[in-house]
PDB file of C-alpha atoms in Angstrom:
ATOM      1  CA  UNK Y  49      24.870 -11.220   8.729  1.00 87.00           C
ATOM      2  CA  UNK Y  50      22.061  -9.800   7.605  1.00 95.00           C
ATOM      3  CA  UNK Y  51      20.484  -5.446   8.177  1.00 96.00           C
ATOM      4  CA  UNK Y  52      16.540  -5.636   9.688  1.00 97.00           C
ATOM      5  CA  UNK Y  53      14.935  -2.527  10.899  1.00 97.00           C
ATOM      6  CA  UNK Y  54      13.656  -2.805  14.706  1.00 96.00           C
ATOM      7  CA  UNK Y  55      12.176  -0.703  17.600  1.00 96.00           C
ATOM      8  CA  UNK Y  56      11.619  -1.019  21.240  1.00 95.00           C
ATOM      9  CA  UNK Y  57       8.855   1.016  22.166  1.00 96.00           C
ATOM     10  CA  UNK Y  58       5.867   3.319  20.097  1.00 96.00           C
ATOM     11  CA  UNK Y  59       6.820   6.352  19.103  1.00 96.00           C
ATOM     12  CA  UNK Y  60       8.236   8.574  16.279  1.00 96.00           C
ATOM     13  CA  UNK Y  61      10.826   8.151  13.440  1.00 96.00           C
ATOM     14  CA  UNK Y  62      13.374   8.514  16.355  1.00 97.00           C
ATOM     15  CA  UNK Y  63      12.661   4.733  17.639  1.00 97.00           C
ATOM     16  CA  UNK Y  64      13.773   3.458  14.097  1.00 97.00           C
ATOM     17  CA  UNK Y  65      17.294   1.758  14.372  1.00 96.00           C
ATOM     18  CA  UNK Y  66      18.929  -0.510  12.105  1.00 96.00           C
ATOM     19  CA  UNK Y  67      20.217  -3.807  13.832  1.00 96.00           C
ATOM     20  CA  UNK Y  68      22.598  -6.228  12.386  1.00 96.00           C
ATOM     21  CA  UNK Y  69      20.639 -10.006  12.667  1.00 95.00           C
ATOM     22  CA  UNK Y  70      21.141 -13.863  11.558  1.00 92.00           C
ATOM     23  CA  UNK Y  71      19.293 -14.353   8.251  1.00 89.00           C
ATOM     24  CA  UNK Y  72      16.423 -16.333   9.412  1.00 92.00           C
ATOM     25  CA  UNK Y  73      15.408 -20.167   8.307  1.00 94.00           C
ATOM     26  CA  UNK Y  74      12.632 -21.330   6.651  1.00 97.00           C
ATOM     27  CA  UNK Y  75      10.245 -23.631   7.248  1.00 97.00           C
ATOM     28  CA  UNK Y  76       8.805 -26.539   5.595  1.00 98.00           C
ATOM     29  CA  UNK Y  77       6.741 -24.411   4.028  1.00 98.00           C
ATOM     30  CA  UNK Y  78       8.437 -21.149   3.999  1.00 98.00           C
ATOM     31  CA  UNK Y  79      10.558 -19.736   1.203  1.00 98.00           C
ATOM     32  CA  UNK Y  80      13.940 -17.352   1.903  1.00 98.00           C
ATOM     33  CA  UNK Y  81      13.677 -14.155  -0.022  1.00 98.00           C
ATOM     34  CA  UNK Y  82      17.093 -11.578  -0.544  1.00 97.00           C
ATOM     35  CA  UNK Y  83      14.770  -8.155  -0.304  1.00 97.00           C
ATOM     36  CA  UNK Y  84      15.399  -6.015  -3.575  1.00 97.00           C
ATOM     37  CA  UNK Y  85      13.317  -3.030  -2.757  1.00 97.00           C
ATOM     38  CA  UNK Y  86      10.737  -3.015   0.043  1.00 98.00           C
ATOM     39  CA  UNK Y  87       7.796  -0.223   0.342  1.00 96.00           C
ATOM     40  CA  UNK Y  88       6.201   1.297   3.545  1.00 96.00           C
ATOM     41  CA  UNK Y  89       2.867   2.392   4.247  1.00 92.00           C
ATOM     42  CA  UNK Y  90       1.359   4.892   6.422  1.00 89.00           C
ATOM     43  CA  UNK Y  91      -0.192   2.017   8.343  1.00 87.00           C
ATOM     44  CA  UNK Y  92       3.009   1.206   9.670  1.00 92.00           C
ATOM     45  CA  UNK Y  93       3.486   4.676  10.970  1.00 93.00           C
ATOM     46  CA  UNK Y  94       0.030   3.821  13.018  1.00 91.00           C
ATOM     47  CA  UNK Y  95       1.631   0.780  14.363  1.00 92.00           C
ATOM     48  CA  UNK Y  96       4.802   2.000  15.156  1.00 95.00           C
ATOM     49  CA  UNK Y  97       3.703   5.531  17.221  1.00 93.00           C
ATOM     50  CA  UNK Y  98       0.615   2.945  19.229  1.00 93.00           C
ATOM     51  CA  UNK Y  99      -2.354   4.488  17.212  1.00 89.00           C
ATOM     52  CA  UNK Y 100      -3.493   0.348  15.704  1.00 86.00           C
ATOM     53  CA  UNK Y 101      -2.530  -0.728  19.966  1.00 89.00           C
ATOM     54  CA  UNK Y 102      -5.933  -2.460  20.176  1.00 85.00           C
ATOM     55  CA  UNK Y 103      -6.014  -3.980  16.857  1.00 80.00           C
ATOM     56  CA  UNK Y 104      -2.142  -4.590  16.217  1.00 80.00           C
ATOM     57  CA  UNK Y 105      -0.113  -4.329  19.142  1.00 87.00           C
ATOM     58  CA  UNK Y 106       3.466  -4.685  18.549  1.00 87.00           C
ATOM     59  CA  UNK Y 107       5.885  -7.360  20.377  1.00 88.00           C
ATOM     60  CA  UNK Y 108       8.759  -5.588  21.303  1.00 92.00           C
ATOM     61  CA  UNK Y 109      11.508  -5.845  20.100  1.00 92.00           C
ATOM     62  CA  UNK Y 110       8.960  -5.190  16.559  1.00 94.00           C
ATOM     63  CA  UNK Y 111      10.054  -5.872  13.220  1.00 94.00           C
ATOM     64  CA  UNK Y 112       8.640  -3.628  10.322  1.00 95.00           C
ATOM     65  CA  UNK Y 113       7.236  -3.953   6.727  1.00 96.00           C
ATOM     66  CA  UNK Y 114       4.866  -6.025   4.940  1.00 96.00           C
ATOM     67  CA  UNK Y 115       5.802  -4.994   1.040  1.00 96.00           C
ATOM     68  CA  UNK Y 116       8.892  -7.155  -0.588  1.00 98.00           C
ATOM     69  CA  UNK Y 117      10.518  -8.092  -3.694  1.00 98.00           C
ATOM     70  CA  UNK Y 118      13.717 -10.122  -4.557  1.00 97.00           C
ATOM     71  CA  UNK Y 119      15.039 -13.408  -4.944  1.00 98.00           C
ATOM     72  CA  UNK Y 120      14.879 -16.612  -3.728  1.00 98.00           C
ATOM     73  CA  UNK Y 121      17.430 -17.976  -1.700  1.00 97.00           C
ATOM     74  CA  UNK Y 122      16.520 -20.969   0.349  1.00 98.00           C
ATOM     75  CA  UNK Y 123      13.511 -23.358  -0.018  1.00 98.00           C
ATOM     76  CA  UNK Y 124      11.404 -25.035   2.903  1.00 97.00           C
ATOM     77  CA  UNK Y 125      11.445 -28.706   2.107  1.00 96.00           C
ATOM     78  CA  UNK Y 126       7.422 -28.778   1.206  1.00 97.00           C
ATOM     79  CA  UNK Y 127       7.725 -25.924  -0.903  1.00 97.00           C
ATOM     80  CA  UNK Y 128       7.144 -26.709  -4.897  1.00 95.00           C
ATOM     81  CA  UNK Y 129       6.447 -23.906  -6.356  1.00 94.00           C
ATOM     82  CA  UNK Y 130       9.957 -21.843  -6.368  1.00 98.00           C
ATOM     83  CA  UNK Y 131      12.620 -22.512  -6.619  1.00 98.00           C
ATOM     84  CA  UNK Y 132      17.142 -20.666  -5.829  1.00 98.00           C
ATOM     85  CA  UNK Y 133      16.762 -17.855  -7.916  1.00 98.00           C
ATOM     86  CA  UNK Y 134      13.364 -16.927  -8.734  1.00 98.00           C
ATOM     87  CA  UNK Y 135      12.995 -12.923  -9.217  1.00 98.00           C
ATOM     88  CA  UNK Y 136       9.445 -12.958  -6.344  1.00 98.00           C
ATOM     89  CA  UNK Y 137       6.828 -10.351  -4.244  1.00 98.00           C
ATOM     90  CA  UNK Y 138       4.986 -11.227  -1.837  1.00 98.00           C
ATOM     91  CA  UNK Y 139       4.522  -9.686   1.271  1.00 98.00           C
ATOM     92  CA  UNK Y 140       5.138 -10.693   5.030  1.00 97.00           C
ATOM     93  CA  UNK Y 141       2.296 -10.691   8.321  1.00 94.00           C
ATOM     94  CA  UNK Y 142       4.830 -10.583  10.543  1.00 93.00           C
ATOM     95  CA  UNK Y 143       6.062  -6.876   9.939  1.00 93.00           C
ATOM     96  CA  UNK Y 144       9.444  -8.111   8.518  1.00 96.00           C
ATOM     97  CA  UNK Y 145      10.366  -6.933   5.483  1.00 97.00           C
ATOM     98  CA  UNK Y 146      11.772  -3.659   5.873  1.00 98.00           C
ATOM     99  CA  UNK Y 147      14.988  -5.727   5.882  1.00 97.00           C
ATOM    100  CA  UNK Y 148      17.697  -7.581   4.302  1.00 97.00           C
ATOM    101  CA  UNK Y 149      16.522 -11.372   3.914  1.00 97.00           C
ATOM    102  CA  UNK Y 150      12.627 -11.929   4.936  1.00 98.00           C
ATOM    103  CA  UNK Y 151      11.195 -15.322   5.333  1.00 98.00           C
ATOM    104  CA  UNK Y 152       7.252 -15.772   4.683  1.00 98.00           C
ATOM    105  CA  UNK Y 153       4.731 -19.383   3.549  1.00 98.00           C
ATOM    106  CA  UNK Y 154       5.158 -20.019   0.151  1.00 98.00           C
ATOM    107  CA  UNK Y 155       1.160 -18.851  -0.321  1.00 98.00           C
ATOM    108  CA  UNK Y 156       2.392 -15.399   0.278  1.00 98.00           C
ATOM    109  CA  UNK Y 157       4.098 -14.939  -2.975  1.00 98.00           C
ATOM    110  CA  UNK Y 158       3.870 -14.108  -6.211  1.00 98.00           C
ATOM    111  CA  UNK Y 159       6.295 -14.323  -9.193  1.00 98.00           C
ATOM    112  CA  UNK Y 160       7.837 -11.515 -10.404  1.00 98.00           C
ATOM    113  CA  UNK Y 161       7.003 -10.746 -14.474  1.00 98.00           C
ATOM    114  CA  UNK Y 162      10.335  -9.846 -15.924  1.00 97.00           C
ATOM    115  CA  UNK Y 163       8.679  -6.491 -17.622  1.00 97.00           C
ATOM    116  CA  UNK Y 164       8.105  -5.628 -13.663  1.00 97.00           C
ATOM    117  CA  UNK Y 165      11.318  -3.739 -12.389  1.00 96.00           C
ATOM    118  CA  UNK Y 166      12.006  -3.916  -8.860  1.00 97.00           C
ATOM    119  CA  UNK Y 167      10.887  -0.854  -7.424  1.00 96.00           C
ATOM    120  CA  UNK Y 168       7.219  -1.309  -8.279  1.00 97.00           C
ATOM    121  CA  UNK Y 169       7.145  -4.429  -7.877  1.00 98.00           C
ATOM    122  CA  UNK Y 170       8.370  -3.961  -3.968  1.00 97.00           C
ATOM    123  CA  UNK Y 171       5.778  -1.417  -3.558  1.00 96.00           C
ATOM    124  CA  UNK Y 172       3.024  -3.249  -5.014  1.00 97.00           C
ATOM    125  CA  UNK Y 173       1.031  -5.499  -2.171  1.00 97.00           C
ATOM    126  CA  UNK Y 174      -0.538  -3.631   0.281  1.00 95.00           C
ATOM    127  CA  UNK Y 175      -1.629  -0.609  -1.848  1.00 95.00           C
ATOM    128  CA  UNK Y 176      -2.466  -2.787  -4.693  1.00 97.00           C
ATOM    129  CA  UNK Y 177      -4.454  -5.380  -2.581  1.00 97.00           C
ATOM    130  CA  UNK Y 178      -6.011  -2.419  -0.759  1.00 96.00           C
ATOM    131  CA  UNK Y 179      -7.285  -0.939  -3.678  1.00 97.00           C
ATOM    132  CA  UNK Y 180      -8.464  -4.558  -5.022  1.00 98.00           C
ATOM    133  CA  UNK Y 181     -10.406  -4.678  -1.980  1.00 97.00           C
ATOM    134  CA  UNK Y 182     -11.808  -1.332  -1.451  1.00 98.00           C
ATOM    135  CA  UNK Y 183     -12.769  -1.107  -5.297  1.00 98.00           C
ATOM    136  CA  UNK Y 184     -13.788  -4.630  -5.676  1.00 98.00           C
ATOM    137  CA  UNK Y 185     -16.244  -3.509  -2.177  1.00 98.00           C
ATOM    138  CA  UNK Y 186     -18.309  -1.188  -3.752  1.00 98.00           C
ATOM    139  CA  UNK Y 187     -18.738  -2.989  -7.102  1.00 97.00           C
ATOM    140  CA  UNK Y 188     -18.739  -0.077 -10.035  1.00 97.00           C
ATOM    141  CA  UNK Y 189     -20.080  -0.506 -13.238  1.00 97.00           C
ATOM    142  CA  UNK Y 190     -19.993   0.453 -17.046  1.00 97.00           C
ATOM    143  CA  UNK Y 191     -20.614   4.047 -17.043  1.00 96.00           C
ATOM    144  CA  UNK Y 192     -21.013   4.971 -13.138  1.00 98.00           C
ATOM    145  CA  UNK Y 193     -19.881   7.202 -11.385  1.00 98.00           C
ATOM    146  CA  UNK Y 194     -17.210   6.871  -8.623  1.00 98.00           C
ATOM    147  CA  UNK Y 195     -15.716   9.115  -6.507  1.00 98.00           C
ATOM    148  CA  UNK Y 196     -11.574   7.904  -4.893  1.00 98.00           C
ATOM    149  CA  UNK Y 197     -10.581  10.321  -1.791  1.00 97.00           C
ATOM    150  CA  UNK Y 198      -6.830  10.556  -1.734  1.00 95.00           C
ATOM    151  CA  UNK Y 199      -6.884   9.788  -5.108  1.00 96.00           C
ATOM    152  CA  UNK Y 200      -2.824  10.619  -5.798  1.00 92.00           C
ATOM    153  CA  UNK Y 201      -1.606   8.251  -3.398  1.00 90.00           C
ATOM    154  CA  UNK Y 202      -0.031   5.007  -3.074  1.00 90.00           C
ATOM    155  CA  UNK Y 203      -3.720   3.193  -2.898  1.00 94.00           C
ATOM    156  CA  UNK Y 204      -5.535   5.877  -4.507  1.00 95.00           C
ATOM    157  CA  UNK Y 205      -3.478   5.891  -7.175  1.00 95.00           C
ATOM    158  CA  UNK Y 206      -4.283   2.170  -8.272  1.00 96.00           C
ATOM    159  CA  UNK Y 207      -7.967   1.871  -7.202  1.00 97.00           C
ATOM    160  CA  UNK Y 208      -9.073   5.198  -9.602  1.00 98.00           C
ATOM    161  CA  UNK Y 209      -7.617   2.909 -12.448  1.00 98.00           C
ATOM    162  CA  UNK Y 210      -8.920  -0.145 -11.777  1.00 98.00           C
ATOM    163  CA  UNK Y 211     -11.991   1.226 -11.672  1.00 98.00           C
ATOM    164  CA  UNK Y 212     -11.635   3.353 -15.069  1.00 98.00           C
ATOM    165  CA  UNK Y 213     -10.679  -0.479 -16.084  1.00 98.00           C
ATOM    166  CA  UNK Y 214     -14.098  -1.911 -14.841  1.00 97.00           C
ATOM    167  CA  UNK Y 215     -15.514   1.021 -17.600  1.00 98.00           C
ATOM    168  CA  UNK Y 216     -16.432   3.571 -14.471  1.00 98.00           C
ATOM    169  CA  UNK Y 217     -16.323   7.325 -14.550  1.00 98.00           C
ATOM    170  CA  UNK Y 218     -14.218   7.711 -12.275  1.00 98.00           C
ATOM    171  CA  UNK Y 219     -13.303  11.344  -9.869  1.00 98.00           C
ATOM    172  CA  UNK Y 220     -10.347  11.743  -7.740  1.00 97.00           C
ATOM    173  CA  UNK Y 221     -10.115  13.838  -4.798  1.00 97.00           C
ATOM    174  CA  UNK Y 222      -6.007  14.810  -4.628  1.00 95.00           C
ATOM    175  CA  UNK Y 223      -4.671  18.456  -4.894  1.00 94.00           C
ATOM    176  CA  UNK Y 224      -4.252  20.741  -7.882  1.00 94.00           C
ATOM    177  CA  UNK Y 225      -0.610  19.192  -7.536  1.00 93.00           C
ATOM    178  CA  UNK Y 226      -1.854  16.043  -9.128  1.00 94.00           C
ATOM    179  CA  UNK Y 227      -4.368  16.892 -11.570  1.00 96.00           C
ATOM    180  CA  UNK Y 228      -2.528  16.656 -14.927  1.00 96.00           C
ATOM    181  CA  UNK Y 229      -1.192  13.504 -13.601  1.00 96.00           C
ATOM    182  CA  UNK Y 230      -4.990  12.208 -12.828  1.00 97.00           C
ATOM    183  CA  UNK Y 231      -6.140  13.217 -16.376  1.00 97.00           C
ATOM    184  CA  UNK Y 232      -3.432  11.274 -17.727  1.00 97.00           C
ATOM    185  CA  UNK Y 233      -5.073   7.912 -16.502  1.00 97.00           C
ATOM    186  CA  UNK Y 234      -8.105   8.852 -17.467  1.00 97.00           C
ATOM    187  CA  UNK Y 235      -9.354  10.311 -13.473  1.00 97.00           C
ATOM    188  CA  UNK Y 236     -11.549  13.628 -13.819  1.00 97.00           C
ATOM    189  CA  UNK Y 237     -10.012  15.030 -10.760  1.00 96.00           C
ATOM    190  CA  UNK Y 238     -11.541  17.440  -8.538  1.00 96.00           C
ATOM    191  CA  UNK Y 239      -9.273  19.479  -5.661  1.00 96.00           C
ATOM    192  CA  UNK Y 240      -9.890  19.045  -2.085  1.00 95.00           C
ATOM    193  CA  UNK Y 241     -10.466  22.439  -0.045  1.00 93.00           C
ATOM    194  CA  UNK Y 242     -13.711  24.650   1.042  1.00 92.00           C
ATOM    195  CA  UNK Y 243     -17.009  24.063  -0.467  1.00 94.00           C
ATOM    196  CA  UNK Y 244     -16.200  20.821  -2.064  1.00 96.00           C
ATOM    197  CA  UNK Y 245     -19.545  19.099  -1.454  1.00 95.00           C
ATOM    198  CA  UNK Y 246     -21.174  21.896  -3.186  1.00 93.00           C
ATOM    199  CA  UNK Y 247     -18.516  21.726  -5.880  1.00 94.00           C
ATOM    200  CA  UNK Y 248     -19.419  17.979  -6.826  1.00 96.00           C
ATOM    201  CA  UNK Y 249     -22.787  18.096  -6.609  1.00 93.00           C
ATOM    202  CA  UNK Y 250     -23.168  21.234  -9.473  1.00 92.00           C
ATOM    203  CA  UNK Y 251     -20.235  19.652 -11.635  1.00 90.00           C
ATOM    204  CA  UNK Y 252     -21.900  16.409 -11.609  1.00 93.00           C
ATOM    205  CA  UNK Y 253     -26.220  16.648 -10.737  1.00 93.00           C
ATOM    206  CA  UNK Y 254     -26.472  13.781 -11.321  1.00 93.00           C
ATOM    207  CA  UNK Y 255     -24.842  12.521  -8.378  1.00 96.00           C
ATOM    208  CA  UNK Y 256     -22.740   9.695  -7.618  1.00 98.00           C
ATOM    209  CA  UNK Y 257     -23.082   5.190  -7.994  1.00 98.00           C
ATOM    210  CA  UNK Y 258     -19.890   4.531  -5.290  1.00 98.00           C
ATOM    211  CA  UNK Y 259     -17.312   6.699  -3.056  1.00 98.00           C
ATOM    212  CA  UNK Y 260     -13.641   5.142  -2.467  1.00 98.00           C
ATOM    213  CA  UNK Y 261     -12.141   6.410   0.838  1.00 98.00           C
ATOM    214  CA  UNK Y 262      -8.404   6.226   1.236  1.00 96.00           C
ATOM    215  CA  UNK Y 263      -8.011   9.475   3.571  1.00 94.00           C
ATOM    216  CA  UNK Y 264      -9.880   9.392   6.377  1.00 92.00           C
ATOM    217  CA  UNK Y 265     -10.663  13.136   7.688  1.00 91.00           C
ATOM    218  CA  UNK Y 266     -14.554  13.399   7.090  1.00 96.00           C
ATOM    219  CA  UNK Y 267     -14.922  11.564   3.699  1.00 97.00           C
ATOM    220  CA  UNK Y 268     -16.901   8.794   4.959  1.00 98.00           C
ATOM    221  CA  UNK Y 269     -19.348  11.631   5.714  1.00 97.00           C
ATOM    222  CA  UNK Y 270     -19.057  13.464   2.798  1.00 97.00           C
ATOM    223  CA  UNK Y 271     -19.821  10.488   1.165  1.00 98.00           C
ATOM    224  CA  UNK Y 272     -23.073  10.535   2.612  1.00 98.00           C
ATOM    225  CA  UNK Y 273     -23.793  13.297   2.680  1.00 96.00           C
ATOM    226  CA  UNK Y 274     -23.895  13.400  -1.671  1.00 97.00           C
ATOM    227  CA  UNK Y 275     -26.228  10.738  -1.255  1.00 97.00           C
ATOM    228  CA  UNK Y 276     -24.024   7.693  -2.373  1.00 98.00           C
ATOM    229  CA  UNK Y 277     -25.770   4.515  -0.431  1.00 98.00           C
ATOM    230  CA  UNK Y 278     -23.258   3.179   2.700  1.00 98.00           C
ATOM    231  CA  UNK Y 279     -23.614  -0.546   0.517  1.00 98.00           C
ATOM    232  CA  UNK Y 280     -21.537   1.347  -1.799  1.00 98.00           C
ATOM    233  CA  UNK Y 281     -19.027   3.307   0.726  1.00 98.00           C
ATOM    234  CA  UNK Y 282     -15.576   1.786   1.215  1.00 98.00           C
ATOM    235  CA  UNK Y 283     -13.109   3.606   3.485  1.00 98.00           C
ATOM    236  CA  UNK Y 284     -10.101   1.863   4.067  1.00 95.00           C
ATOM    237  CA  UNK Y 285      -8.938   4.178   7.359  1.00 92.00           C
ATOM    238  CA  UNK Y 286     -11.826   5.869   8.785  1.00 94.00           C
ATOM    239  CA  UNK Y 287     -13.893   2.786  10.751  1.00 93.00           C
ATOM    240  CA  UNK Y 288     -15.901   4.950  13.484  1.00 95.00           C
ATOM    241  CA  UNK Y 289     -17.126   6.527  10.968  1.00 97.00           C
ATOM    242  CA  UNK Y 290     -18.143   3.328   8.981  1.00 97.00           C
ATOM    243  CA  UNK Y 291     -19.629   1.822  11.531  1.00 97.00           C
ATOM    244  CA  UNK Y 292     -22.130   5.268  12.206  1.00 97.00           C
ATOM    245  CA  UNK Y 293     -22.893   5.204   8.847  1.00 97.00           C
ATOM    246  CA  UNK Y 294     -23.009   0.922   8.130  1.00 98.00           C
ATOM    247  CA  UNK Y 295     -20.377   1.561   5.268  1.00 98.00           C
ATOM    248  CA  UNK Y 296     -18.043  -0.784   4.844  1.00 98.00           C
ATOM    249  CA  UNK Y 297     -14.212  -1.403   5.477  1.00 96.00           C
ATOM    250  CA  UNK Y 298     -12.369  -3.936   3.186  1.00 95.00           C
ATOM    251  CA  UNK Y 299      -8.811  -3.253   2.789  1.00 91.00           C
ATOM    252  CA  UNK Y 300      -5.867  -4.956   2.504  1.00 87.00           C
ATOM    253  CA  UNK Y 301      -7.342  -8.299   4.508  1.00 87.00           C
ATOM    254  CA  UNK Y 302      -9.941  -8.685   2.256  1.00 88.00           C
ATOM    255  CA  UNK Y 303      -7.307  -8.557  -0.882  1.00 90.00           C
ATOM    256  CA  UNK Y 304      -4.893 -10.535   1.136  1.00 93.00           C
ATOM    257  CA  UNK Y 305      -3.664 -13.306  -1.654  1.00 95.00           C
ATOM    258  CA  UNK Y 306      -1.359 -14.844  -3.732  1.00 97.00           C
ATOM    259  CA  UNK Y 307      -3.584 -14.440  -7.255  1.00 97.00           C
ATOM    260  CA  UNK Y 308      -4.725 -11.356  -6.547  1.00 97.00           C
ATOM    261  CA  UNK Y 309      -1.128  -9.960  -6.545  1.00 98.00           C
ATOM    262  CA  UNK Y 310      -0.198 -11.815  -9.330  1.00 98.00           C
ATOM    263  CA  UNK Y 311      -3.042 -10.054 -11.391  1.00 98.00           C
ATOM    264  CA  UNK Y 312      -2.441  -6.652 -10.185  1.00 98.00           C
ATOM    265  CA  UNK Y 313       1.791  -7.274 -11.383  1.00 98.00           C
ATOM    266  CA  UNK Y 314       0.534  -8.185 -14.551  1.00 98.00           C
ATOM    267  CA  UNK Y 315      -1.534  -4.820 -14.861  1.00 98.00           C
ATOM    268  CA  UNK Y 316       1.581  -3.365 -13.524  1.00 98.00           C
ATOM    269  CA  UNK Y 317       3.698  -4.904 -15.919  1.00 98.00           C
ATOM    270  CA  UNK Y 318       1.881  -4.359 -19.097  1.00 96.00           C
ATOM    271  CA  UNK Y 319       0.752  -0.507 -18.631  1.00 96.00           C
ATOM    272  CA  UNK Y 320      -2.592  -1.542 -18.086  1.00 97.00           C
ATOM    273  CA  UNK Y 321      -2.296   0.575 -14.215  1.00 97.00           C
ATOM    274  CA  UNK Y 322       0.960   3.358 -13.538  1.00 96.00           C
ATOM    275  CA  UNK Y 323       2.183   2.445  -9.951  1.00 94.00           C
ATOM    276  CA  UNK Y 324       3.831   6.158  -9.938  1.00 90.00           C
ATOM    277  CA  UNK Y 325       6.773   6.281  -7.492  1.00 93.00           C
ATOM    278  CA  UNK Y 326       7.469   9.129  -5.132  1.00 91.00           C
ATOM    279  CA  UNK Y 327      10.422   8.182  -4.301  1.00 94.00           C
ATOM    280  CA  UNK Y 328      12.738   5.450  -3.599  1.00 96.00           C
ATOM    281  CA  UNK Y 329      15.394   5.579  -0.230  1.00 96.00           C
ATOM    282  CA  UNK Y 330      17.767   3.100   0.952  1.00 96.00           C
ATOM    283  CA  UNK Y 331      17.702   1.462   4.456  1.00 96.00           C
ATOM    284  CA  UNK Y 332      19.085   3.108   6.173  1.00 94.00           C
ATOM    285  CA  UNK Y 333      18.143   6.545   5.434  1.00 96.00           C
ATOM    286  CA  UNK Y 334      13.897   4.469   6.759  1.00 97.00           C
ATOM    287  CA  UNK Y 335      13.662   7.975   9.323  1.00 97.00           C
ATOM    288  CA  UNK Y 336      13.707  10.225   6.344  1.00 96.00           C
ATOM    289  CA  UNK Y 337      11.350   7.803   4.334  1.00 96.00           C
ATOM    290  CA  UNK Y 338       8.624   7.744   6.422  1.00 96.00           C
ATOM    291  CA  UNK Y 339       9.120  11.439   7.970  1.00 96.00           C
ATOM    292  CA  UNK Y 340       8.513  12.052   4.252  1.00 95.00           C
ATOM    293  CA  UNK Y 341       5.641   9.296   3.859  1.00 93.00           C
ATOM    294  CA  UNK Y 342       3.939  11.283   6.985  1.00 91.00           C
ATOM    295  CA  UNK Y 343       3.708  14.580   5.056  1.00 87.00           C
ATOM    296  CA  UNK Y 344       1.017  12.964   3.148  1.00 77.00           C
ATOM    297  CA  UNK Y 345       1.652  15.115  -0.194  1.00 76.00           C
ATOM    298  CA  UNK Y 346       3.256  12.459  -2.346  1.00 77.00           C
ATOM    299  CA  UNK Y 347       2.364  10.813  -5.427  1.00 81.00           C
ATOM    300  CA  UNK Y 348       2.232   6.956  -5.411  1.00 83.00           C
ATOM    301  CA  UNK Y 349       4.435   5.065  -3.620  1.00 92.00           C
ATOM    302  CA  UNK Y 350       7.687   5.408  -1.380  1.00 94.00           C
ATOM    303  CA  UNK Y 351       9.614   2.117  -1.623  1.00 96.00           C
ATOM    304  CA  UNK Y 352      12.984   1.022   0.218  1.00 97.00           C
ATOM    305  CA  UNK Y 353      15.611  -0.217  -2.102  1.00 96.00           C
ATOM    306  CA  UNK Y 354      18.535  -2.699  -0.258  1.00 91.00           C
ATOM    307  CA  UNK Y 355      20.434  -2.599  -2.638  1.00 82.00           C
ATOM    308  CA  UNK Y 356      21.307   1.674  -2.168  1.00 78.00           C
ATOM    309  CA  UNK Y 357      23.496   3.103   0.498  1.00 66.00           C
ATOM    310  CA  UNK Y 358      24.483   5.934   1.330  1.00 55.00           C
ATOM    311  CA  UNK Y 359      27.683   8.418   0.860  1.00 54.00           C
ATOM    312  CA  UNK Y 360      28.567   7.173   4.366  1.00 46.00           C
ATOM    313  CA  UNK Y 361      27.738   3.912   4.351  1.00 43.00           C
TER     314      UNK Y 361
END
C-alpha cells in the first residue's frame, strides 16, 4: 500500500487526512515515482478552502500537491528518457504529489542533478517556475531597478535572485527579520509597512523599471502609484488588480516546462540560486505544515519528506 493526502470537502487543515491507497500504475507515456520530498504552496491552501473553485474546482475525494522529487520505480512502455532507479524531480497536474508514490507524464520530469539535495529538489517546481515566469514577464535588464514584494517567500526568494542574475538592481520588500538574508543574496531590503510608497520614492528618486508582486494585498496598486509601466508589472496572485491596471499575471502555468525546471535545478545545484528551506515535516504532519505556511511569515519553502516519521508513527 501507499500513503496519500486526501480531503473530501473544502475547509481548513482539519479536512486533511492520510489514506492508505493502492500505488498508481503508469500508462504508456507515464512514469511512476517513489516520492522522497514534496513541497507545499499557498495556492494549495486556496484550492483546499474553495477560494479558487471557479478556476480550479476540486473533485472529491481530492488529492493534493504538485512539487516532488524521488526515484523512478516503473516506466510506461513508450517512455525512453527515464529508467527504473533514476533520481528525478517534477510536477503533477493532478494534485497528487503529497503521497508515497505519484504517476506523471514523462514530460513532467527532469533528472535531478547529483549536487542537488532531495529537500530542495522536492520543493523547487512551483516556486521556481512561477518565479521564472514572473521575472521573464517583466524582462529585467542590466542596470534597471526591479521591485519584488514578498521577497523572502518561496517564489519571491527565487525571483529576486533571477532578476539579480539578469544584472538588475533588486529591491526586496519583506519584513525586517529577512533583511540580512536579502542582503546576503545581493538584494536591497525595504521593510513593508506604513508610508512604504514615500520611503521607496525617497530612496529611489529615479524611479523603478519593473515590479513583481508575489504577495497581493495592494502591491499592484503600489507599483502603478510608483509610476511603473503596467506592461512591466507582474502579479502571481492579485488577478483583479492586474485586470484593472492592465498588468500581467504570468506565473506557474506560464513556466510549467521541464526544460525550465532543469535550468532551475542546475542553478540551485551549483549555488547560483539559493533556495532557503523554512521547515521540513513528515507527511503525516501535513496539518502542521500548512498551518505554518498559512501564517505567511516563512523564508523560502516548506517541504514534506516521506521518509520522516513522527515519534508515534
